[in-house]
Coordinates of C-alpha atoms in Angstrom, one line a residue:
Chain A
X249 CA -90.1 -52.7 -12.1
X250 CA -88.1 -55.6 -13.1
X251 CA -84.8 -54.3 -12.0
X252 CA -84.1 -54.9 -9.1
X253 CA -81.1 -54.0 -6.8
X254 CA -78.6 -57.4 -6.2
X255 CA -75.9 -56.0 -4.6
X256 CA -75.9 -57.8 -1.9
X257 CA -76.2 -61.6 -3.1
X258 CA -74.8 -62.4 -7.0
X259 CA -77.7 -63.6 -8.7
X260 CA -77.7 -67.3 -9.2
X261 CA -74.5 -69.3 -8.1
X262 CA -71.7 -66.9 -8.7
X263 CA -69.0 -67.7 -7.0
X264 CA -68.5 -69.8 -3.8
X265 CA -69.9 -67.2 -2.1
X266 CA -73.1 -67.3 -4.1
X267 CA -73.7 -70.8 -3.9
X268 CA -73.4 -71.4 -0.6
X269 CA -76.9 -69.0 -0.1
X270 CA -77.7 -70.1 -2.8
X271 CA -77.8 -73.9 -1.7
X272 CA -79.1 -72.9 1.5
X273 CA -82.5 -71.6 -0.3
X274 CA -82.5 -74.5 -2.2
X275 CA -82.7 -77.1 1.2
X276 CA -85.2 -74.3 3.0
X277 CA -87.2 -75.1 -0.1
X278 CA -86.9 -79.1 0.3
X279 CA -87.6 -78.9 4.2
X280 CA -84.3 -79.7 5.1
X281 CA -83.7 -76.8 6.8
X282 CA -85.3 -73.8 9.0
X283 CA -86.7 -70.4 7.9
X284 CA -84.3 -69.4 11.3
X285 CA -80.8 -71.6 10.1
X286 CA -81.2 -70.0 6.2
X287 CA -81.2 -66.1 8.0
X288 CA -78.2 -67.5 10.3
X289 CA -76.6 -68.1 7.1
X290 CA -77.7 -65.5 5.4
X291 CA -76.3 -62.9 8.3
X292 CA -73.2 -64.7 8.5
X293 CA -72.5 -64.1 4.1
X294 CA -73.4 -60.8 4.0
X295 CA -70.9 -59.9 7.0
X296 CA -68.2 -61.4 5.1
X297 CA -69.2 -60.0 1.9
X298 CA -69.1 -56.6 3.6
X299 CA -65.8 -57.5 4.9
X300 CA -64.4 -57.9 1.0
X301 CA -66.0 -55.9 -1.0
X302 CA -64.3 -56.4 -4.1
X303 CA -65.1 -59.7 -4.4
X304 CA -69.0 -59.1 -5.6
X305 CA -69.8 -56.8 -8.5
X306 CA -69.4 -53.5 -7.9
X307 CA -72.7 -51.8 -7.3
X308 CA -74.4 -50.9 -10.0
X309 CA -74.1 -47.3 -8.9
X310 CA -70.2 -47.1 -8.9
X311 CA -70.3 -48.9 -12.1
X312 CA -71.9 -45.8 -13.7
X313 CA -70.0 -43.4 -11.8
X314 CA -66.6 -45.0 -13.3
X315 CA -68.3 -45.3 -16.5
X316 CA -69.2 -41.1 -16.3
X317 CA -65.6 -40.7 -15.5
X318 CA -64.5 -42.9 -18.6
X319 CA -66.9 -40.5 -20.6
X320 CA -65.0 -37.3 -19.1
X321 CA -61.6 -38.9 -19.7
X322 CA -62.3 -39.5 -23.2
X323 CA -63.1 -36.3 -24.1
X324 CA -59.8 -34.3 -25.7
X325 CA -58.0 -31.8 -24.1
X326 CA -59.8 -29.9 -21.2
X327 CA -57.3 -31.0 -18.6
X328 CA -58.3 -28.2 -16.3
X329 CA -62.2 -29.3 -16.7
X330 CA -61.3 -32.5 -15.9
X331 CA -59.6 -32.3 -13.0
X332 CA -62.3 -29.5 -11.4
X333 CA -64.6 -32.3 -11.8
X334 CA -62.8 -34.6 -10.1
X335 CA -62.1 -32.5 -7.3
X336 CA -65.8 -32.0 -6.9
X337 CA -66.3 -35.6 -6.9
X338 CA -63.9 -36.3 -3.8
X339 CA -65.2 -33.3 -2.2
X340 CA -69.1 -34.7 -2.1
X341 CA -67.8 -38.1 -1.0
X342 CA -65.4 -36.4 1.9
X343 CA -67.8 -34.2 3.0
X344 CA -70.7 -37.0 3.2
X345 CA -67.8 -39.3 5.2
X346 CA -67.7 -36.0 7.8
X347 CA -70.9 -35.4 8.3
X348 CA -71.7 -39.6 8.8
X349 CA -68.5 -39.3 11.6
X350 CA -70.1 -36.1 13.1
X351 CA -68.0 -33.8 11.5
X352 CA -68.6 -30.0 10.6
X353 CA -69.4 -30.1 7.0
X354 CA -69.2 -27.8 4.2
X355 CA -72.8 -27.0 3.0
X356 CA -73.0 -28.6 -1.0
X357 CA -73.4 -25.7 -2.6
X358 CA -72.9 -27.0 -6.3
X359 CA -74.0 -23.9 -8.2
X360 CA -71.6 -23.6 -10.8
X361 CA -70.8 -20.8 -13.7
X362 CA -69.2 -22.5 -17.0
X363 CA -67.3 -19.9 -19.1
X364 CA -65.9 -20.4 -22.5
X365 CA -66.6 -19.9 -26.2
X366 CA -69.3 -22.0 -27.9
X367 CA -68.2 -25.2 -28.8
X368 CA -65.5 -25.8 -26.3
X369 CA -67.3 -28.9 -24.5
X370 CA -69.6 -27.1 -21.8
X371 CA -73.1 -28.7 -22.3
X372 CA -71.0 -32.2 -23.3
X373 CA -69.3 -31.4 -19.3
X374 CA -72.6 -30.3 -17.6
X375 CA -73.9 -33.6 -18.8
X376 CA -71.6 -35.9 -17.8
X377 CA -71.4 -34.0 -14.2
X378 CA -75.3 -34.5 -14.2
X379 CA -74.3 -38.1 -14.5
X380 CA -71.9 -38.2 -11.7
X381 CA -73.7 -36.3 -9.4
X382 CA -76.6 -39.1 -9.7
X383 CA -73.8 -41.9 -9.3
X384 CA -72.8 -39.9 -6.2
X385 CA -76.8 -39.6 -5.0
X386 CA -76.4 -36.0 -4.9
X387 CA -79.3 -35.6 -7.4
X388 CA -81.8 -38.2 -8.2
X389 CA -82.3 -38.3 -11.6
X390 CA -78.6 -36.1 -12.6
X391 CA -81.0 -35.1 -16.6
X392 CA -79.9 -32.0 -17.9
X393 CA -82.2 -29.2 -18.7
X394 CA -81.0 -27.0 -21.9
X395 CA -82.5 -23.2 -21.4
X396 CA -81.8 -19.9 -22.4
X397 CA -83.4 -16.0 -22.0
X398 CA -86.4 -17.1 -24.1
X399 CA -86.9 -19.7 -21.7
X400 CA -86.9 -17.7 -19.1
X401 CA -88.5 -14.2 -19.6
X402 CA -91.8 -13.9 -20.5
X403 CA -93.3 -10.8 -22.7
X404 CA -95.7 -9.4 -19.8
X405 CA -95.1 -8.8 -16.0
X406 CA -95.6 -11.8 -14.1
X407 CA -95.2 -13.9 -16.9
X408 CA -91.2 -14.5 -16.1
X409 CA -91.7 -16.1 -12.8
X410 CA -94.0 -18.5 -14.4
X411 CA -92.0 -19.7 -17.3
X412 CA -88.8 -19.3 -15.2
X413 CA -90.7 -21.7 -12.4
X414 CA -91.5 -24.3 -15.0
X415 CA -88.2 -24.8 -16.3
X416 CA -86.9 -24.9 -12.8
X417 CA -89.6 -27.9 -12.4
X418 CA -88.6 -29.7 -14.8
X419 CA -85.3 -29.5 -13.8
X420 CA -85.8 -30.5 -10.5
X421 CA -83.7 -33.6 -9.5
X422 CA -81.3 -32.5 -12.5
X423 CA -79.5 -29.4 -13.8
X424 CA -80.7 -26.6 -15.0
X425 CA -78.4 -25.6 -17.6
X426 CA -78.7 -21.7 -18.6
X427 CA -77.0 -21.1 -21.6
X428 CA -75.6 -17.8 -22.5
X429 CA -76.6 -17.0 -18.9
X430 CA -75.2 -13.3 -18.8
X431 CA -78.3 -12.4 -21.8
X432 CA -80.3 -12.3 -18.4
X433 CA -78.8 -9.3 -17.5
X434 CA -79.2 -8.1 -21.1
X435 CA -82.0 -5.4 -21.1
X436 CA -81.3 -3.1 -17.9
X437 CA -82.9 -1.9 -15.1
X438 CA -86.4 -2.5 -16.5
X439 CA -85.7 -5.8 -18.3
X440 CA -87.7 -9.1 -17.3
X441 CA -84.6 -10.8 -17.0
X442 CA -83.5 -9.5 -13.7
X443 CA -86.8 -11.1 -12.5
X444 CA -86.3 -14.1 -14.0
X445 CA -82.7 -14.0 -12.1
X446 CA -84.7 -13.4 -8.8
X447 CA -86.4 -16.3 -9.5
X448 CA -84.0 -18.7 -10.4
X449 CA -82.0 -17.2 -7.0
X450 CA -84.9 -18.3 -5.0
X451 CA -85.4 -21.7 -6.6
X452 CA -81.5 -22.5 -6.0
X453 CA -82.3 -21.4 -2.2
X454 CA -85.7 -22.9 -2.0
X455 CA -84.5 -26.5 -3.8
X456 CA -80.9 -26.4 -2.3
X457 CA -80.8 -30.2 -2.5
X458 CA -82.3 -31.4 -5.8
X459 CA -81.4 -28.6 -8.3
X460 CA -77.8 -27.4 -9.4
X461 CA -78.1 -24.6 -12.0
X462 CA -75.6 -23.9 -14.3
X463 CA -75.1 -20.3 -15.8
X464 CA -73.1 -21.2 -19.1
X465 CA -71.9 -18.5 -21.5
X466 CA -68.8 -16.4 -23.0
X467 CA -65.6 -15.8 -20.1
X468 CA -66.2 -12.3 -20.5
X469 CA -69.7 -11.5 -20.7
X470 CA -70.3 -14.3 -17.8
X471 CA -67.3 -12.2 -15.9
X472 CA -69.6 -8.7 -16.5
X473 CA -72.4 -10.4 -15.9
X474 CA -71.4 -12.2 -12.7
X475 CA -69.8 -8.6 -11.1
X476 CA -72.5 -6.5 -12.1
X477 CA -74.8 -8.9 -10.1
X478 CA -72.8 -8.9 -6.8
X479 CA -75.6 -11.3 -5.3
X480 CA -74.8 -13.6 -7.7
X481 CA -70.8 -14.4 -7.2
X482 CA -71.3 -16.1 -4.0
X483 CA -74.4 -18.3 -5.1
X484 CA -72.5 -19.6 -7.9
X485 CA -68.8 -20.9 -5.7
X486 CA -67.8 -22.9 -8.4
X487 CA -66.5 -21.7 -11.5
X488 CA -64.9 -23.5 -14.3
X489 CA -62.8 -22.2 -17.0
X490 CA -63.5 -24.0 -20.4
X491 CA -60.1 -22.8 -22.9
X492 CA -60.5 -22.9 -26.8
X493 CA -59.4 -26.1 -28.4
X494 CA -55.5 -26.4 -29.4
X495 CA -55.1 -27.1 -33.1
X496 CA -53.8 -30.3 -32.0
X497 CA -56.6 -30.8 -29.8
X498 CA -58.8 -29.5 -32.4
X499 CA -57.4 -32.0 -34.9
X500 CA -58.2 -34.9 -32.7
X501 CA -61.7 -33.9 -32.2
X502 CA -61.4 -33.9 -35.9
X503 CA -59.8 -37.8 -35.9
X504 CA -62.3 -38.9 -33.2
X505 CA -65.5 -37.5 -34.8
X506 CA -64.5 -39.4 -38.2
X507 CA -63.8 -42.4 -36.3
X508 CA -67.2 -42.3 -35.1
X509 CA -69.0 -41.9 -38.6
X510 CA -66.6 -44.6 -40.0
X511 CA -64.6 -42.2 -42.1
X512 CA -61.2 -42.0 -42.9
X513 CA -59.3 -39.0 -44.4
X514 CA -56.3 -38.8 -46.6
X515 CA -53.6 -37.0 -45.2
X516 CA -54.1 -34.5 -47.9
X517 CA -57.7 -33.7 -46.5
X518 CA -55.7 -33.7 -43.3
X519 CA -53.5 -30.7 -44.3
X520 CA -56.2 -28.9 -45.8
X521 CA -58.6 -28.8 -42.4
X522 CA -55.4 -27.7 -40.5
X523 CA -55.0 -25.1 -42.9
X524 CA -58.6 -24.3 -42.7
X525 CA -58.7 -24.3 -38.8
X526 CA -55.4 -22.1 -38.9
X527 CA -57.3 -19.6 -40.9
X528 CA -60.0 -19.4 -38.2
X529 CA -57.0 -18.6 -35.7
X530 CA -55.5 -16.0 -37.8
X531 CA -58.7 -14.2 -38.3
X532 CA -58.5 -10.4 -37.3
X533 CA -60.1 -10.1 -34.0
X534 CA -59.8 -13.3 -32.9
X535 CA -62.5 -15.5 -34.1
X536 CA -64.4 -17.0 -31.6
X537 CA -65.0 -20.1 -33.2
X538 CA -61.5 -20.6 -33.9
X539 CA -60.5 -23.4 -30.6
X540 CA -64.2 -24.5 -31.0
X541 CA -65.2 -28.1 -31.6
X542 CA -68.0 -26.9 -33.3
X543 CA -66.5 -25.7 -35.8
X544 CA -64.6 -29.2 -36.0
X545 CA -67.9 -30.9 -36.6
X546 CA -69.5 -28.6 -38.9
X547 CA -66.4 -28.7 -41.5
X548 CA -66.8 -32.6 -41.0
X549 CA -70.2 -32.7 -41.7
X550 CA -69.8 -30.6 -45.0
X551 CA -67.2 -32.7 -46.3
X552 CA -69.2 -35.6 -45.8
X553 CA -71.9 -34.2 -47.6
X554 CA -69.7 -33.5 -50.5
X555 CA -67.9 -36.4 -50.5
X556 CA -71.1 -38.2 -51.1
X557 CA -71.9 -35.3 -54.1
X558 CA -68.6 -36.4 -55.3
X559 CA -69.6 -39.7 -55.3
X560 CA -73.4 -40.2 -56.5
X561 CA -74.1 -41.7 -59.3
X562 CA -70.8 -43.6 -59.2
X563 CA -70.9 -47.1 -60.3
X564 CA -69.1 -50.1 -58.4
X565 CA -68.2 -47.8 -55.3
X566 CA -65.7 -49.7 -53.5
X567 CA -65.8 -49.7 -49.1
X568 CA -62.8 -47.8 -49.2
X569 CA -64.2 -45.3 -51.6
X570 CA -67.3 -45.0 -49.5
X571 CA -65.6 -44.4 -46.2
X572 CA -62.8 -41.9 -47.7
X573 CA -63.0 -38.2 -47.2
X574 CA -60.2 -36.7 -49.8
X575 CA -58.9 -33.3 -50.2
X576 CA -61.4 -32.0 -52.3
X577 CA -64.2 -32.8 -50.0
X578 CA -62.5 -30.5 -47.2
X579 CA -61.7 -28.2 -49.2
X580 CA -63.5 -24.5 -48.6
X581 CA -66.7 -23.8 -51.0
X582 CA -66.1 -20.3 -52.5
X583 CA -62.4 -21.5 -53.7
X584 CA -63.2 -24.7 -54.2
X585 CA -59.1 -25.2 -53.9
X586 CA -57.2 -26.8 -50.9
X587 CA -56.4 -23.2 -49.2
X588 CA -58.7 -21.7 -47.1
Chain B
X91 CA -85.4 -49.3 -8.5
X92 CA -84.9 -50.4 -4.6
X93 CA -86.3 -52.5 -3.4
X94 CA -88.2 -53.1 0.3
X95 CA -89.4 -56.0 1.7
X96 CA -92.3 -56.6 4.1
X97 CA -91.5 -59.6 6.6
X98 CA -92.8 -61.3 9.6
X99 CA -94.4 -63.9 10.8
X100 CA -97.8 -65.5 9.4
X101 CA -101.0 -63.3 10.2
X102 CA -99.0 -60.1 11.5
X103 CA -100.7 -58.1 9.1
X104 CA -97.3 -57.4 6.3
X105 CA -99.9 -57.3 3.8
X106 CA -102.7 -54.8 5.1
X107 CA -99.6 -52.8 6.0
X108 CA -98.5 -52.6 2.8
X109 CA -101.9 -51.7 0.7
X110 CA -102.6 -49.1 3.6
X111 CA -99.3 -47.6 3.1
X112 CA -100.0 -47.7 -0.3
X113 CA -103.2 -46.1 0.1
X114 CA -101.5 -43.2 2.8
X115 CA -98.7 -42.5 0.3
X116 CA -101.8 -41.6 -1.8
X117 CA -102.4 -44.5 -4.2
X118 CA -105.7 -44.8 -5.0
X119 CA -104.9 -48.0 -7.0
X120 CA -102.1 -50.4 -6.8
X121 CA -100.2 -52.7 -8.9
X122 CA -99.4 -55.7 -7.2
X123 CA -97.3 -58.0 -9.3
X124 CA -97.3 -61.6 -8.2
X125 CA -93.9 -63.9 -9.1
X126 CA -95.6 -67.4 -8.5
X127 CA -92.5 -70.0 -8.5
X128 CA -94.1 -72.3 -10.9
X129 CA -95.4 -69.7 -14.3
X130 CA -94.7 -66.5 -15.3
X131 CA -95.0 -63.4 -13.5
X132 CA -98.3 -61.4 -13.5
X133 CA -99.6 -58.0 -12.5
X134 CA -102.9 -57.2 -11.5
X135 CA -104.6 -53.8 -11.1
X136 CA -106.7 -53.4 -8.1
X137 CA -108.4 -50.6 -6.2
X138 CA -107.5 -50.2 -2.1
X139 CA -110.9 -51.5 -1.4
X140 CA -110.4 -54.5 -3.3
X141 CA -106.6 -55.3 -2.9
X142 CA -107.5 -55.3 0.5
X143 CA -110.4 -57.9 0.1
X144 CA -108.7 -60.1 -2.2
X145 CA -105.4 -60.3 -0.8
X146 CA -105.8 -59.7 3.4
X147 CA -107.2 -63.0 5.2
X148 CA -107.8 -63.5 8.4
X149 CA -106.2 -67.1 8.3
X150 CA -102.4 -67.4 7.9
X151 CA -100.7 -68.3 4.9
X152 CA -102.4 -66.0 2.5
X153 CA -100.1 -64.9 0.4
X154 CA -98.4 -67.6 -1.0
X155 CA -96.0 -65.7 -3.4
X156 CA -94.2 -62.6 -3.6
X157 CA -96.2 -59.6 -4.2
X158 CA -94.9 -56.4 -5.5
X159 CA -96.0 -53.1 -5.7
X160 CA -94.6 -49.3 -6.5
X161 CA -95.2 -46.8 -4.0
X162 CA -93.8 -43.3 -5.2
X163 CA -92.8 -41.7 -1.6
X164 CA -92.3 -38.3 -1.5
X165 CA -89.0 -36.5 -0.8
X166 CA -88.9 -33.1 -0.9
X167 CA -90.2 -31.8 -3.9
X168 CA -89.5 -34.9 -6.2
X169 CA -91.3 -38.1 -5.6
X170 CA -88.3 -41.7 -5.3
X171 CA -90.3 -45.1 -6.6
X172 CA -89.7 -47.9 -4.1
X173 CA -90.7 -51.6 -5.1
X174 CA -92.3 -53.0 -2.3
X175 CA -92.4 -56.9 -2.1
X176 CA -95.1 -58.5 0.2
X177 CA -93.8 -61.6 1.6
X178 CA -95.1 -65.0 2.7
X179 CA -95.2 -65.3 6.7
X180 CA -91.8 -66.9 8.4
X181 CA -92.5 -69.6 10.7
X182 CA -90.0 -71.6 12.8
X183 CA -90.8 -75.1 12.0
X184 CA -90.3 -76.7 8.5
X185 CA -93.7 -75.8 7.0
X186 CA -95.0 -79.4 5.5
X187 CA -96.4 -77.8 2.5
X188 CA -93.9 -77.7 0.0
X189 CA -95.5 -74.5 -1.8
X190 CA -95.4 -72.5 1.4
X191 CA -91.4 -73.5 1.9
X192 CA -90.9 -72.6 -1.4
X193 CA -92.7 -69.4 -0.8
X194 CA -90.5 -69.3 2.0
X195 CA -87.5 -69.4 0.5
X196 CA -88.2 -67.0 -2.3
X197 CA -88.7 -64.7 0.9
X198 CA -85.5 -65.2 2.3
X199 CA -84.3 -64.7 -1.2
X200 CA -85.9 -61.4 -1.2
X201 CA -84.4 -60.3 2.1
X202 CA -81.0 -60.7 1.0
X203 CA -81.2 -58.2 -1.9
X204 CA -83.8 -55.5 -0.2
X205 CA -82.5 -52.3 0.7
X206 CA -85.1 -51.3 3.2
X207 CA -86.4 -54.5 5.6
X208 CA -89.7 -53.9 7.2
X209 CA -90.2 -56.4 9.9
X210 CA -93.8 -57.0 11.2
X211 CA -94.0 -58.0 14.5
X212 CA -97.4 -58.6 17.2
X213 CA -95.9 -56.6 20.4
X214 CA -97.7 -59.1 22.4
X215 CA -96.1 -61.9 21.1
X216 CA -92.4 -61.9 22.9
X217 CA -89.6 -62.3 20.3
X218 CA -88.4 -65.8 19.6
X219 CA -87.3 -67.6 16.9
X220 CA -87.6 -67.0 13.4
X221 CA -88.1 -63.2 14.8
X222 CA -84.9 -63.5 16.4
X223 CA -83.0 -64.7 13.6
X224 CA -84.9 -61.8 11.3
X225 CA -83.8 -59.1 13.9
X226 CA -80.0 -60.0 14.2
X227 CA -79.8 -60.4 10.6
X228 CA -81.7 -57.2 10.4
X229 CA -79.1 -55.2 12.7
X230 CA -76.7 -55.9 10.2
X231 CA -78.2 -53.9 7.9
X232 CA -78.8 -50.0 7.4
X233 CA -82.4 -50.4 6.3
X234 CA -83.9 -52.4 8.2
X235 CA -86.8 -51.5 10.9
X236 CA -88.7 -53.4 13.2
X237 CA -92.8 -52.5 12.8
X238 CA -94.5 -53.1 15.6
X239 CA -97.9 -53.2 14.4
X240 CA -101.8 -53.5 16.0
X241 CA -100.7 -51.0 18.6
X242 CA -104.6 -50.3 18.2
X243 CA -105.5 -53.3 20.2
X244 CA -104.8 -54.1 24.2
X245 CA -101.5 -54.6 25.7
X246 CA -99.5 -53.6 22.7
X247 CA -98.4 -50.1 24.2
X248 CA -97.1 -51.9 27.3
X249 CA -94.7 -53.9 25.8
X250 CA -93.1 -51.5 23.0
X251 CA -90.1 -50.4 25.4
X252 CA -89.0 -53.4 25.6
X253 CA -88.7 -54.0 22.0
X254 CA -86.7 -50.9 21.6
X255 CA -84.9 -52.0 24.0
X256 CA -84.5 -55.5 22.1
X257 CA -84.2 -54.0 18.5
X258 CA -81.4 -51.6 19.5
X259 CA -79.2 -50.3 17.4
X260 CA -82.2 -50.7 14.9
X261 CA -85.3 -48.5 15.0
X262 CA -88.9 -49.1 16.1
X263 CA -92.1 -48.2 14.0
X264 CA -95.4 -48.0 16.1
X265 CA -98.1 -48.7 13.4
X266 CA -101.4 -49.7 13.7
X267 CA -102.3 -51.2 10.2
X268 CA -105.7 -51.6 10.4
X269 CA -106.2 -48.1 11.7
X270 CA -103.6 -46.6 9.9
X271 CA -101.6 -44.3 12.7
X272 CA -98.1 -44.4 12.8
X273 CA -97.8 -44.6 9.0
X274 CA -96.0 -41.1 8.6
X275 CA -93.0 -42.7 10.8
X276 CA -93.0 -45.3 7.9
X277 CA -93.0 -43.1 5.2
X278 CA -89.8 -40.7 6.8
X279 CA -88.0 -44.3 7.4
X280 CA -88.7 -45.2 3.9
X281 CA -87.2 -41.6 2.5
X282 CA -84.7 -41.7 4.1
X283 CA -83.0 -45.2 3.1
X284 CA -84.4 -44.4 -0.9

């Protein structure tokens, strides 16, 4: 409770603006002045803040909402992703500028289907987005709630409305993020599922303004899923495409993630993860994991750990040493050479 | 969190408004944090009963600090968390005791960052002065209402058109504080400037 909201007035002397009000509280306080001449004041500096805007901070609101944006912008690749999101962003603020002016406005329906491979940035999206939409007021607390079928469906009847409403509560003011959403449909006719989909239908209708659900899963099981449940399609208007990872892309991921963990590679270790990622690619039937940051991280994370095997025990390790991931380290287990 | 302040003049009842809105949101206990000017910040658990004894006098002037409270008001099927800050009474003249101008001031302080401006006001009493300067000051802002409270007692009703007509473009709250009526048209103003 000690944060409170100072848009209107910089705190403490900022500014000419700010000590002007500031100086005016300050001779209220000495007597010099009236409780009636200080609101005067007052009225008069908040007109002409309202009239420049730019001059205050921003409110603390847009700062996060630019900072959100940042987030999405740093992410690699997803170009597509990015600029849905946008869109979405300038269609809340449009339609909330109609509706204030009298205008017919599109009803927010902000359902939304995410369909990609694992690994290609969809939970990492859904919660940024939850972040925007509490910058844009849209939801009040904009949290992200991870579920899937075992969430969901319970084992006996009547038990799938229950644990289907529970998650929904705790996603209220947030998203509720369903992933492989299409596993609902999984078991047939007779399948829990179907009810917990009735359920979640309902909640979306019944919480229209402080619940966005998100059905999250592979392009075409989500595409089966969504056409075999014709109900569905038109609840969920919004639907993003999330594309594998370029190698390039991928390689970035690769960069950025090291970065993070303050780790370098040599360039040797460099050619031997694109070799390594290529081999994913080349797989027979396509391997799913291929364009996946996932798959980015976890070959990271195991050279990391064998870099350190390569180094314990070591004396007099230099910082250098320490922070470099070599060849060897990236290599794949079961050769133990630089080929994949 | 935002923030809403309670103001009016000295002895308009801003404080029994705001434990009884406290107790109507369904607060069966409030904290009430006091920000004297001269020590540090303090909160203090009380029960309705008791806030209302300790902290509601029938002389002016009783509240010689800021005093904040949380009141969760519920919107839809979540619940928003408003700070609500309790203010010292407004009066035209320069007060001669230096802690109430300083009280004062912190007030006026408080008023330029709220969100959501309550303003007290006795019906009977026409609006002048300080009220006056409150009200145009307050029709420059989205949040802002004017409360016309003790519509319980005589005389009130009579004169409560021509406040709306006065208060115009900003709305008009008919509350009784003391016998709590009117204190659902607070709660939808509150919801719907959180």
């Amino acid at each position: 409770m000690a944060r409170f909201d100072r848009r209107r007035i910089p705190s403490g002397g900022l500014g000419p603006k700010g000590s002007k009000t500031e100086d005016i509280f300050g001779r209220l306080e000495r007597g010099e002045t009236t409780v009636g001449e200080a609101l005067r004041v007052l009225r008069l500096s908040t007109a002409r803040a309202e009239a420049e805007p730019d001059s205050g901070a921003g409110t603390s609101a847009e700062a996060r909402l630019d900072e959100s944006f940042e987030e999405l912008d740093s992410l690699v690749g997803l170009d597509s992703v990015k600029r849905l999101v946008r869109e979405l962003h300038a269609f809340i603020v449009i339609q909330r500028q109609r509706a204030r002016e009298g205008l017919a406005a599109e009803p927010m329906v902000l359902h939304m289907v995410f369909k990609g491979n694992p690994g290609t940035g969809k939970t990492t999206v859904a919660r940024i987005l939850g972040r925007i939409l509490k910058s844009t007021g849209v939801l009040q607390k904009g949290h992200l709630v991870e579920c899937e079928r075992a969430d969901l469906v319970g084992e006996y009847i009547g038990h799938t409305a229950q644990k289907t409403r529970e998650q929904i509560r705790k996603a209220l003011g947030g998203i509720l993020f369903v992933d492989e959403g299409y596993a609902l449909a999984r078991g047939g006719e007779k399948d829990f599922g179907k009810e917990a989909i009735d359920t979640l239908v309902k909640a979306m209708e019944d919480h229209k303004d402080e619940l966005v659900v998100i059905l999250a899963g592979y392009r075409n099981e989500m595409q089966q899923f969504l056409e075999s449940n014709p109900g569905l399609q038109s609840r969920f208007p919004i639907q993003i495409d999330f594309p594998d990872f370029t190698l390039e892309e991928l390689m970035k991921i690769a960069d950025l993630m090291l970065q993070k963990r303050q780790y370098t590679m040599t360039p040797e270790a460099r050619r031997v993860l694109r070799e390594r990622l290529l081999h994913h690619r080349r797989l027979p039937y396509g391997d799913e994991n291929a364009g996946n940051a996932r798959l980015v991280r976890n070959l990271i994370e195991k050279a990391i750990r064998r870099q350190a095997l390569r180094l314990v025990g070591r004396p007099n390790l230099s910082r250098a040493e320490l922070m470099t991931i070599q060849a060897v380290d990236m290599a794949d287990d079961e050769t133990g050479k630089g080929k994949a | 969190m935002k923030e809403a302040i309670v103001i009016g003049r000295p002895n308009v009842g801003k404080t029994l408004l705001t434990i009884n809105l406290a107790e109507f949101l369904g607060q069966r206990r409030v904290e009430v944090m006091f920000r004297p000017r001269d020590g540090a910040a303090y909160t203090r658990i009380y029960s309705i009963a008791q806030a209302r004894a300790d902290l509601v006098a029938e002389t002016p002037h009783r509240t010689r600090c800021l005093q904040s409270l949380v009141l969760s008001v519920p919107r839809g099927k979540g619940v928003r968390k408003v700070v609500v800050t309790d203010t010292t009474g407004l009066c035209d003249e320069i007060h001669p005791s230096s802690a109430v101008r300083r009280a004062m001031a912190d007030t006026i302080r408080s008023v330029a960052r709220a969100v959501i401006i309550l303003h007290v006001v006795d019906p009977l009493q026409p609006l002048s002065g300080v009220d006056l300067d409150i009200l145009r000051f307050g029709q420059t802002q989205e949040g802002y209402a004017l409360v016309a409270n003790m519509m319980d007692l005589p005389g009130r009703a009579e004169r409560l058109p021509e406040l709306v007509r006065a208060a115009r473009p900003a709305p008009v709250l008919a509350v009784s504080a003391l016998k709590r009526t009117g204190l659902g048209e607070v709660r939808a103003f509150l919801r719907r400037h959180l």
